[in-house]
Structure formats: C-alpha cells, structure tokens
C-alpha cells in the first residue's frame, strides 16, 4: 500500500498497487490510510489531486482529472473514489463518474463496486441517503465516546452568532475543529491530517461503528481481484 505524500511534494503519483483509492485531499487520504491499516488491507494505494500539478485543482474539480489519469495506467485494475456528498449527493456522484474513461466503466450507483474489465466504485461520505462531509462522520464517533466534549462545542456554536447562517458543511467543520482544540493537549491546533499520530490526544476512535459502512465498502473494493464464486444453480 502506498499513501500519497502531503500536498505539493510530488509531480505525479505513481501507483504501485493494482487498486487505487482517490480522495478529495490530503487529510481525507490520511484517514483512509489509517482505516485501511486497521482493516488489514494492503493492496490499495491512496492518492488525491494536488494543486498546480498535473492533476490540476484540489478536491472537487481535481478528482475527475485524477481518475482519468489513473484510467490510462495499464497496471491499475481498480479505481475507487471516496469523497464528500456535500450538499447534493447526486451532483457529487455525477462529477466523479465523469472521470472514468475506457477501459474503465463508471459505477451505475454510489456505494457499490462494479466488476467489469476493470473495477470502479464510489463512496459518498458520510454514507447512504445522507449529505455532508467527512467531519460529520468524525463528529458521530466523537459524540459517542466524548459526549461532554460535543456538548461544550454545541454551546460554543450556539453563542457564536457569526456561524448562525453558515452551511451545514461549514458548521460540521467548525464542530470538529473545536472538538480537536478542546481535546488534543499535545497540539490544540492539530489538523485532521495529523490527528492520527496523537494517540490518546486523538478524540476520534478509528474502530467506531460510525465508520462501519465505509469499512465494508473498502473491504469489498479490496477483493475485486479475487475469483468470484460460481453460482451452483448455473
């Protein structure tokens, strides 16, 4: 498994594994790498678009370009995308699918893995039937293990008039940053990209049930190269 380096440190991503997972940015990629390690999945590389490089822009606009470039690699047998649903899950899915070109075929729907000549799949965070961002998933996990911390964050949010009209996505980011600031003694300003190295100062439990749906998707994608069981009825 190869985890891409931090932004603006390489000119081109060179995959070493047959399967590649594309994320929106570095912090998302770091989380996926940590989750893959926990699941014992080793045959997937993890990358993301980097600004001012061949993959063009970061995040939303860069993902289809990144996917298209990976489609050209003969050694790549599967490409999955893990990105935020944001405020419009259907639109987010459509934009991702624009990146798949022959010999790849875009998946027909999100949260499933297509097994054809090559494999493809898309997971929209936080999960099926939802809109939002990675922070929404993290807040779920933190709320379960540290409810008193989230209560404090909610009180801050309520008294902070400036954020009252913000979008749900921005509010989720506010909550998660406040949770880290109130929990991570080692570095209250720690970003989501580096919180995974903080051990007991990390409020996010990677083993929490909040990540179960995403974990199932990653397991399914990681097994696309295994022979499929034949149907005894055929």
PDB file of C-alpha atoms in Angstrom:
ATOM      1  CA  UNK A   1       0.000   0.000   0.000  1.00  0.00           C
ATOM      2  CA  UNK A   2       1.284   3.427  -0.979  1.00  0.00           C
ATOM      3  CA  UNK A   3      -0.113   6.531   0.712  1.00  0.00           C
ATOM      4  CA  UNK A   4       0.371   9.737  -1.240  1.00  0.00           C
ATOM      5  CA  UNK A   5       2.596  12.431   0.196  1.00  0.00           C
ATOM      6  CA  UNK A   6       1.465  15.762   1.559  1.00  0.00           C
ATOM      7  CA  UNK A   7       0.380  18.464  -0.914  1.00  0.00           C
ATOM      8  CA  UNK A   8       2.801  19.973  -3.398  1.00  0.00           C
ATOM      9  CA  UNK A   9       5.607  17.453  -2.792  1.00  0.00           C
ATOM     10  CA  UNK A  10       5.444  15.410  -5.997  1.00  0.00           C
ATOM     11  CA  UNK A  11       4.880  15.993  -9.697  1.00  0.00           C
ATOM     12  CA  UNK A  12       2.988  12.811 -10.483  1.00  0.00           C
ATOM     13  CA  UNK A  13       1.503   9.959  -8.480  1.00  0.00           C
ATOM     14  CA  UNK A  14       2.996   6.603  -9.449  1.00  0.00           C
ATOM     15  CA  UNK A  15       0.781   3.748  -8.188  1.00  0.00           C
ATOM     16  CA  UNK A  16       2.459   0.553  -7.010  1.00  0.00           C
ATOM     17  CA  UNK A  17      -0.688  -1.420  -6.141  1.00  0.00           C
ATOM     18  CA  UNK A  18      -3.306  -2.775  -8.571  1.00  0.00           C
ATOM     19  CA  UNK A  19      -6.093  -0.870  -6.812  1.00  0.00           C
ATOM     20  CA  UNK A  20      -6.179   2.877  -6.165  1.00  0.00           C
ATOM     21  CA  UNK A  21      -8.449   4.955  -3.944  1.00  0.00           C
ATOM     22  CA  UNK A  22      -8.817   8.633  -4.830  1.00  0.00           C
ATOM     23  CA  UNK A  23      -9.765  11.105  -2.078  1.00  0.00           C
ATOM     24  CA  UNK A  24     -10.515  14.822  -2.101  1.00  0.00           C
ATOM     25  CA  UNK A  25      -7.411  15.939  -0.244  1.00  0.00           C
ATOM     26  CA  UNK A  26      -4.503  15.038   1.993  1.00  0.00           C
ATOM     27  CA  UNK A  27      -6.438  14.877   5.280  1.00  0.00           C
ATOM     28  CA  UNK A  28      -9.015  12.527   3.706  1.00  0.00           C
ATOM     29  CA  UNK A  29      -6.228  10.360   2.299  1.00  0.00           C
ATOM     30  CA  UNK A  30      -4.521  10.141   5.685  1.00  0.00           C
ATOM     31  CA  UNK A  31      -7.755   8.959   7.292  1.00  0.00           C
ATOM     32  CA  UNK A  32      -8.355   6.331   4.589  1.00  0.00           C
ATOM     33  CA  UNK A  33      -4.781   5.045   5.003  1.00  0.00           C
ATOM     34  CA  UNK A  34      -5.286   4.700   8.761  1.00  0.00           C
ATOM     35  CA  UNK A  35      -8.590   2.888   8.212  1.00  0.00           C
ATOM     36  CA  UNK A  36      -7.059   0.541   5.616  1.00  0.00           C
ATOM     37  CA  UNK A  37      -4.267  -0.302   8.047  1.00  0.00           C
ATOM     38  CA  UNK A  38      -6.792  -1.116  10.745  1.00  0.00           C
ATOM     39  CA  UNK A  39      -8.700  -3.356   8.319  1.00  0.00           C
ATOM     40  CA  UNK A  40      -5.516  -5.117   7.221  1.00  0.00           C
ATOM     41  CA  UNK A  41      -5.994  -4.062   3.575  1.00  0.00           C
ATOM     42  CA  UNK A  42      -2.647  -3.785   1.785  1.00  0.00           C
ATOM     43  CA  UNK A  43      -3.438  -3.929  -1.950  1.00  0.00           C
ATOM     44  CA  UNK A  44      -4.801  -0.386  -2.324  1.00  0.00           C
ATOM     45  CA  UNK A  45      -2.839   2.821  -2.902  1.00  0.00           C
ATOM     46  CA  UNK A  46      -4.368   6.095  -1.707  1.00  0.00           C
ATOM     47  CA  UNK A  47      -3.974   9.401  -3.525  1.00  0.00           C
ATOM     48  CA  UNK A  48      -5.617  12.792  -4.084  1.00  0.00           C
ATOM     49  CA  UNK A  49      -5.421  15.678  -6.588  1.00  0.00           C
ATOM     50  CA  UNK A  50      -2.759  18.253  -5.896  1.00  0.00           C
ATOM     51  CA  UNK A  51      -2.952  21.890  -6.869  1.00  0.00           C
ATOM     52  CA  UNK A  52      -0.540  23.210  -9.507  1.00  0.00           C
ATOM     53  CA  UNK A  53       0.417  19.658 -10.564  1.00  0.00           C
ATOM     54  CA  UNK A  54      -0.688  17.504 -13.485  1.00  0.00           C
ATOM     55  CA  UNK A  55      -3.889  16.624 -11.651  1.00  0.00           C
ATOM     56  CA  UNK A  56      -4.991  20.289 -11.827  1.00  0.00           C
ATOM     57  CA  UNK A  57      -7.066  21.625  -8.929  1.00  0.00           C
ATOM     58  CA  UNK A  58      -7.624  20.269  -5.452  1.00  0.00           C
ATOM     59  CA  UNK A  59     -10.740  18.417  -4.386  1.00  0.00           C
ATOM     60  CA  UNK A  60     -13.987  18.635  -6.287  1.00  0.00           C
ATOM     61  CA  UNK A  61     -12.675  19.684  -9.697  1.00  0.00           C
ATOM     62  CA  UNK A  62      -9.477  17.664  -9.492  1.00  0.00           C
ATOM     63  CA  UNK A  63     -10.980  14.247  -8.735  1.00  0.00           C
ATOM     64  CA  UNK A  64     -12.328  13.525 -12.265  1.00  0.00           C
ATOM     65  CA  UNK A  65      -8.965  14.539 -13.759  1.00  0.00           C
ATOM     66  CA  UNK A  66      -7.088  12.326 -11.309  1.00  0.00           C
ATOM     67  CA  UNK A  67      -9.399   9.392 -12.072  1.00  0.00           C
ATOM     68  CA  UNK A  68      -8.947   9.914 -15.809  1.00  0.00           C
ATOM     69  CA  UNK A  69      -5.163   9.842 -15.492  1.00  0.00           C
ATOM     70  CA  UNK A  70      -5.282   6.629 -13.467  1.00  0.00           C
ATOM     71  CA  UNK A  71      -7.580   5.039 -16.069  1.00  0.00           C
ATOM     72  CA  UNK A  72      -4.698   5.301 -18.530  1.00  0.00           C
ATOM     73  CA  UNK A  73      -2.410   3.163 -16.361  1.00  0.00           C
ATOM     74  CA  UNK A  74      -2.364  -0.437 -17.603  1.00  0.00           C
ATOM     75  CA  UNK A  75      -1.214  -1.721 -14.210  1.00  0.00           C
ATOM     76  CA  UNK A  76      -4.230  -0.230 -12.410  1.00  0.00           C
ATOM     77  CA  UNK A  77      -7.066  -2.767 -12.165  1.00  0.00           C
ATOM     78  CA  UNK A  78      -9.471  -0.819  -9.967  1.00  0.00           C
ATOM     79  CA  UNK A  79     -10.206   2.802  -9.057  1.00  0.00           C
ATOM     80  CA  UNK A  80     -12.491   3.813  -6.197  1.00  0.00           C
ATOM     81  CA  UNK A  81     -13.352   7.340  -5.124  1.00  0.00           C
ATOM     82  CA  UNK A  82     -14.135   8.375  -1.564  1.00  0.00           C
ATOM     83  CA  UNK A  83     -15.433  11.937  -1.453  1.00  0.00           C
ATOM     84  CA  UNK A  84     -17.910  14.132   0.398  1.00  0.00           C
ATOM     85  CA  UNK A  85     -21.533  14.049  -0.664  1.00  0.00           C
ATOM     86  CA  UNK A  86     -21.564  17.765   0.225  1.00  0.00           C
ATOM     87  CA  UNK A  87     -24.960  19.450  -0.182  1.00  0.00           C
ATOM     88  CA  UNK A  88     -26.018  17.468  -3.285  1.00  0.00           C
ATOM     89  CA  UNK A  89     -25.096  13.768  -3.311  1.00  0.00           C
ATOM     90  CA  UNK A  90     -26.404  13.176  -6.837  1.00  0.00           C
ATOM     91  CA  UNK A  91     -24.315  16.010  -8.259  1.00  0.00           C
ATOM     92  CA  UNK A  92     -21.216  14.856  -6.372  1.00  0.00           C
ATOM     93  CA  UNK A  93     -21.652  11.346  -7.778  1.00  0.00           C
ATOM     94  CA  UNK A  94     -22.178  12.645 -11.317  1.00  0.00           C
ATOM     95  CA  UNK A  95     -18.978  14.709 -11.199  1.00  0.00           C
ATOM     96  CA  UNK A  96     -16.934  11.725 -10.038  1.00  0.00           C
ATOM     97  CA  UNK A  97     -18.304   9.479 -12.788  1.00  0.00           C
ATOM     98  CA  UNK A  98     -17.183  11.944 -15.456  1.00  0.00           C
ATOM     99  CA  UNK A  99     -13.601  10.925 -14.721  1.00  0.00           C
ATOM    100  CA  UNK A 100     -13.939   7.250 -15.662  1.00  0.00           C
ATOM    101  CA  UNK A 101     -12.848   6.517 -19.243  1.00  0.00           C
ATOM    102  CA  UNK A 102     -12.126   3.289 -21.146  1.00  0.00           C
ATOM    103  CA  UNK A 103     -11.149   0.633 -20.268  1.00  0.00           C
ATOM    104  CA  UNK A 104     -12.937   1.634 -17.048  1.00  0.00           C
ATOM    105  CA  UNK A 105     -16.693   1.988 -16.665  1.00  0.00           C
ATOM    106  CA  UNK A 106     -18.222   4.323 -14.103  1.00  0.00           C
ATOM    107  CA  UNK A 107     -20.337   2.596 -11.440  1.00  0.00           C
ATOM    108  CA  UNK A 108     -24.092   2.790 -12.003  1.00  0.00           C
ATOM    109  CA  UNK A 109     -24.702   3.982  -8.457  1.00  0.00           C
ATOM    110  CA  UNK A 110     -22.789   5.079  -5.402  1.00  0.00           C
ATOM    111  CA  UNK A 111     -21.766   2.730  -2.574  1.00  0.00           C
ATOM    112  CA  UNK A 112     -21.339  -0.229  -4.917  1.00  0.00           C
ATOM    113  CA  UNK A 113     -18.346  -1.729  -6.703  1.00  0.00           C
ATOM    114  CA  UNK A 114     -18.580  -2.523 -10.418  1.00  0.00           C
ATOM    115  CA  UNK A 115     -16.602  -5.574 -11.561  1.00  0.00           C
ATOM    116  CA  UNK A 116     -16.126  -5.484 -15.342  1.00  0.00           C
ATOM    117  CA  UNK A 117     -12.902  -5.379 -17.380  1.00  0.00           C
ATOM    118  CA  UNK A 118     -11.685  -3.089 -14.613  1.00  0.00           C
ATOM    119  CA  UNK A 119     -13.235  -2.274 -11.222  1.00  0.00           C
ATOM    120  CA  UNK A 120     -14.781   1.010 -10.148  1.00  0.00           C
ATOM    121  CA  UNK A 121     -16.641   2.300  -7.115  1.00  0.00           C
ATOM    122  CA  UNK A 122     -17.734   5.497  -5.395  1.00  0.00           C
ATOM    123  CA  UNK A 123     -18.434   6.122  -1.711  1.00  0.00           C
ATOM    124  CA  UNK A 124     -20.063   9.414  -0.758  1.00  0.00           C
ATOM    125  CA  UNK A 125     -19.284  10.471   2.798  1.00  0.00           C
ATOM    126  CA  UNK A 126     -20.959  10.371   5.285  1.00  0.00           C
ATOM    127  CA  UNK A 127     -22.992   7.455   3.802  1.00  0.00           C
ATOM    128  CA  UNK A 128     -26.130   6.277   2.023  1.00  0.00           C
ATOM    129  CA  UNK A 129     -29.067   8.681   1.988  1.00  0.00           C
ATOM    130  CA  UNK A 130     -27.029  11.464   3.555  1.00  0.00           C
ATOM    131  CA  UNK A 131     -25.379  14.710   2.610  1.00  0.00           C
ATOM    132  CA  UNK A 132     -22.416  16.216   4.375  1.00  0.00           C
ATOM    133  CA  UNK A 133     -18.687  15.812   4.811  1.00  0.00           C
ATOM    134  CA  UNK A 134     -16.027  13.710   6.480  1.00  0.00           C
ATOM    135  CA  UNK A 135     -16.392  15.865   9.568  1.00  0.00           C
ATOM    136  CA  UNK A 136     -19.960  14.586  10.010  1.00  0.00           C
ATOM    137  CA  UNK A 137     -18.587  11.049  10.322  1.00  0.00           C
ATOM    138  CA  UNK A 138     -15.927  12.139  12.780  1.00  0.00           C
ATOM    139  CA  UNK A 139     -18.431  14.036  14.915  1.00  0.00           C
ATOM    140  CA  UNK A 140     -20.541  10.869  15.180  1.00  0.00           C
ATOM    141  CA  UNK A 141     -17.590   8.945  16.545  1.00  0.00           C
ATOM    142  CA  UNK A 142     -16.530  11.715  18.924  1.00  0.00           C
ATOM    143  CA  UNK A 143     -20.094  12.244  20.177  1.00  0.00           C
ATOM    144  CA  UNK A 144     -20.359   8.592  21.199  1.00  0.00           C
ATOM    145  CA  UNK A 145     -17.090   8.476  23.134  1.00  0.00           C
ATOM    146  CA  UNK A 146     -16.914  12.055  24.384  1.00  0.00           C
ATOM    147  CA  UNK A 147     -20.484  13.416  24.692  1.00  0.00           C
ATOM    148  CA  UNK A 148     -19.459  16.048  27.221  1.00  0.00           C
ATOM    149  CA  UNK A 149     -16.937  17.474  24.736  1.00  0.00           C
ATOM    150  CA  UNK A 150     -19.566  17.749  21.993  1.00  0.00           C
ATOM    151  CA  UNK A 151     -21.993  19.371  24.461  1.00  0.00           C
ATOM    152  CA  UNK A 152     -19.398  22.080  25.045  1.00  0.00           C
ATOM    153  CA  UNK A 153     -18.877  22.509  21.304  1.00  0.00           C
ATOM    154  CA  UNK A 154     -22.639  22.881  20.788  1.00  0.00           C
ATOM    155  CA  UNK A 155     -22.784  25.584  23.463  1.00  0.00           C
ATOM    156  CA  UNK A 156     -19.989  27.474  21.773  1.00  0.00           C
ATOM    157  CA  UNK A 157     -21.743  27.172  18.424  1.00  0.00           C
ATOM    158  CA  UNK A 158     -24.998  28.450  19.933  1.00  0.00           C
ATOM    159  CA  UNK A 159     -23.387  31.555  21.396  1.00  0.00           C
ATOM    160  CA  UNK A 160     -21.327  32.272  18.293  1.00  0.00           C
ATOM    161  CA  UNK A 161     -23.640  34.465  16.247  1.00  0.00           C
ATOM    162  CA  UNK A 162     -21.197  34.630  13.357  1.00  0.00           C
ATOM    163  CA  UNK A 163     -21.731  30.984  12.359  1.00  0.00           C
ATOM    164  CA  UNK A 164     -25.543  31.006  12.585  1.00  0.00           C
ATOM    165  CA  UNK A 165     -26.075  31.350   8.838  1.00  0.00           C
ATOM    166  CA  UNK A 166     -23.294  29.020   7.743  1.00  0.00           C
ATOM    167  CA  UNK A 167     -23.968  25.941   5.611  1.00  0.00           C
ATOM    168  CA  UNK A 168     -24.245  22.560   7.344  1.00  0.00           C
ATOM    169  CA  UNK A 169     -20.875  21.580   5.858  1.00  0.00           C
ATOM    170  CA  UNK A 170     -19.118  24.572   7.374  1.00  0.00           C
ATOM    171  CA  UNK A 171     -20.826  24.012  10.717  1.00  0.00           C
ATOM    172  CA  UNK A 172     -19.590  20.421  10.756  1.00  0.00           C
ATOM    173  CA  UNK A 173     -16.048  21.634  10.154  1.00  0.00           C
ATOM    174  CA  UNK A 174     -16.414  24.171  12.956  1.00  0.00           C
ATOM    175  CA  UNK A 175     -17.578  21.446  15.385  1.00  0.00           C
ATOM    176  CA  UNK A 176     -14.734  19.100  14.524  1.00  0.00           C
ATOM    177  CA  UNK A 177     -12.032  21.759  14.801  1.00  0.00           C
ATOM    178  CA  UNK A 178     -13.446  22.855  18.157  1.00  0.00           C
ATOM    179  CA  UNK A 179     -13.501  19.237  19.347  1.00  0.00           C
ATOM    180  CA  UNK A 180      -9.837  18.794  18.452  1.00  0.00           C
ATOM    181  CA  UNK A 181      -8.890  22.112  20.054  1.00  0.00           C
ATOM    182  CA  UNK A 182     -10.640  21.099  23.277  1.00  0.00           C
ATOM    183  CA  UNK A 183      -9.213  17.580  23.401  1.00  0.00           C
ATOM    184  CA  UNK A 184      -5.743  17.446  21.875  1.00  0.00           C
ATOM    185  CA  UNK A 185      -3.454  18.631  24.655  1.00  0.00           C
ATOM    186  CA  UNK A 186      -0.356  17.900  22.598  1.00  0.00           C
ATOM    187  CA  UNK A 187      -1.454  20.271  19.821  1.00  0.00           C
ATOM    188  CA  UNK A 188      -4.835  22.030  20.105  1.00  0.00           C
ATOM    189  CA  UNK A 189      -4.277  23.410  16.581  1.00  0.00           C
ATOM    190  CA  UNK A 190      -3.705  19.942  15.107  1.00  0.00           C
ATOM    191  CA  UNK A 191      -5.286  19.358  11.700  1.00  0.00           C
ATOM    192  CA  UNK A 192      -7.337  16.313  10.704  1.00  0.00           C
ATOM    193  CA  UNK A 193      -4.406  15.200   8.571  1.00  0.00           C
ATOM    194  CA  UNK A 194      -2.172  14.718  11.602  1.00  0.00           C
ATOM    195  CA  UNK A 195      -4.566  13.892  14.442  1.00  0.00           C
ATOM    196  CA  UNK A 196      -3.981  10.163  13.803  1.00  0.00           C
ATOM    197  CA  UNK A 197      -0.471  10.417  15.235  1.00  0.00           C
ATOM    198  CA  UNK A 198      -1.692  11.861  18.544  1.00  0.00           C
ATOM    199  CA  UNK A 199      -2.666   8.574  20.245  1.00  0.00           C
ATOM    200  CA  UNK A 200      -4.511   9.400  23.489  1.00  0.00           C
ATOM    201  CA  UNK A 201      -4.858  13.028  22.376  1.00  0.00           C
ATOM    202  CA  UNK A 202      -6.955  11.978  19.377  1.00  0.00           C
ATOM    203  CA  UNK A 203     -10.700  12.181  20.152  1.00  0.00           C
ATOM    204  CA  UNK A 204     -11.622  10.063  17.082  1.00  0.00           C
ATOM    205  CA  UNK A 205     -11.853   6.305  17.615  1.00  0.00           C
ATOM    206  CA  UNK A 206     -10.996   4.692  14.260  1.00  0.00           C
ATOM    207  CA  UNK A 207     -12.754   1.490  15.385  1.00  0.00           C
ATOM    208  CA  UNK A 208     -16.093   3.231  15.993  1.00  0.00           C
ATOM    209  CA  UNK A 209     -19.269   1.980  14.307  1.00  0.00           C
ATOM    210  CA  UNK A 210     -19.582   5.325  12.520  1.00  0.00           C
ATOM    211  CA  UNK A 211     -17.038   4.004  10.012  1.00  0.00           C
ATOM    212  CA  UNK A 212     -18.671   0.590   9.529  1.00  0.00           C
ATOM    213  CA  UNK A 213     -20.356   1.375   6.189  1.00  0.00           C
ATOM    214  CA  UNK A 214     -17.186   2.873   4.726  1.00  0.00           C
ATOM    215  CA  UNK A 215     -15.134  -0.054   6.035  1.00  0.00           C
ATOM    216  CA  UNK A 216     -17.475  -2.507   4.302  1.00  0.00           C
ATOM    217  CA  UNK A 217     -17.096  -0.632   1.015  1.00  0.00           C
ATOM    218  CA  UNK A 218     -13.293  -0.670   1.303  1.00  0.00           C
ATOM    219  CA  UNK A 219     -13.295  -4.405   2.054  1.00  0.00           C
ATOM    220  CA  UNK A 220     -15.479  -5.062  -0.994  1.00  0.00           C
ATOM    221  CA  UNK A 221     -13.273  -2.954  -3.241  1.00  0.00           C
ATOM    222  CA  UNK A 222     -10.091  -4.610  -1.970  1.00  0.00           C
ATOM    223  CA  UNK A 223     -11.387  -8.047  -3.020  1.00  0.00           C
ATOM    224  CA  UNK A 224     -12.335  -7.226  -6.634  1.00  0.00           C
ATOM    225  CA  UNK A 225      -9.294  -9.107  -7.928  1.00  0.00           C
ATOM    226  CA  UNK A 226     -10.229 -12.307  -6.127  1.00  0.00           C
ATOM    227  CA  UNK A 227     -12.021 -15.020  -8.168  1.00  0.00           C
ATOM    228  CA  UNK A 228     -15.791 -14.749  -7.826  1.00  0.00           C
ATOM    229  CA  UNK A 229     -17.666 -17.789  -6.503  1.00  0.00           C
ATOM    230  CA  UNK A 230     -19.646 -19.554  -9.205  1.00  0.00           C
ATOM    231  CA  UNK A 231     -23.393 -19.944  -8.847  1.00  0.00           C
ATOM    232  CA  UNK A 232     -24.198 -23.609  -8.068  1.00  0.00           C
ATOM    233  CA  UNK A 233     -27.532 -23.221  -9.864  1.00  0.00           C
ATOM    234  CA  UNK A 234     -25.901 -22.427 -13.196  1.00  0.00           C
TER     235      UNK A 234
END
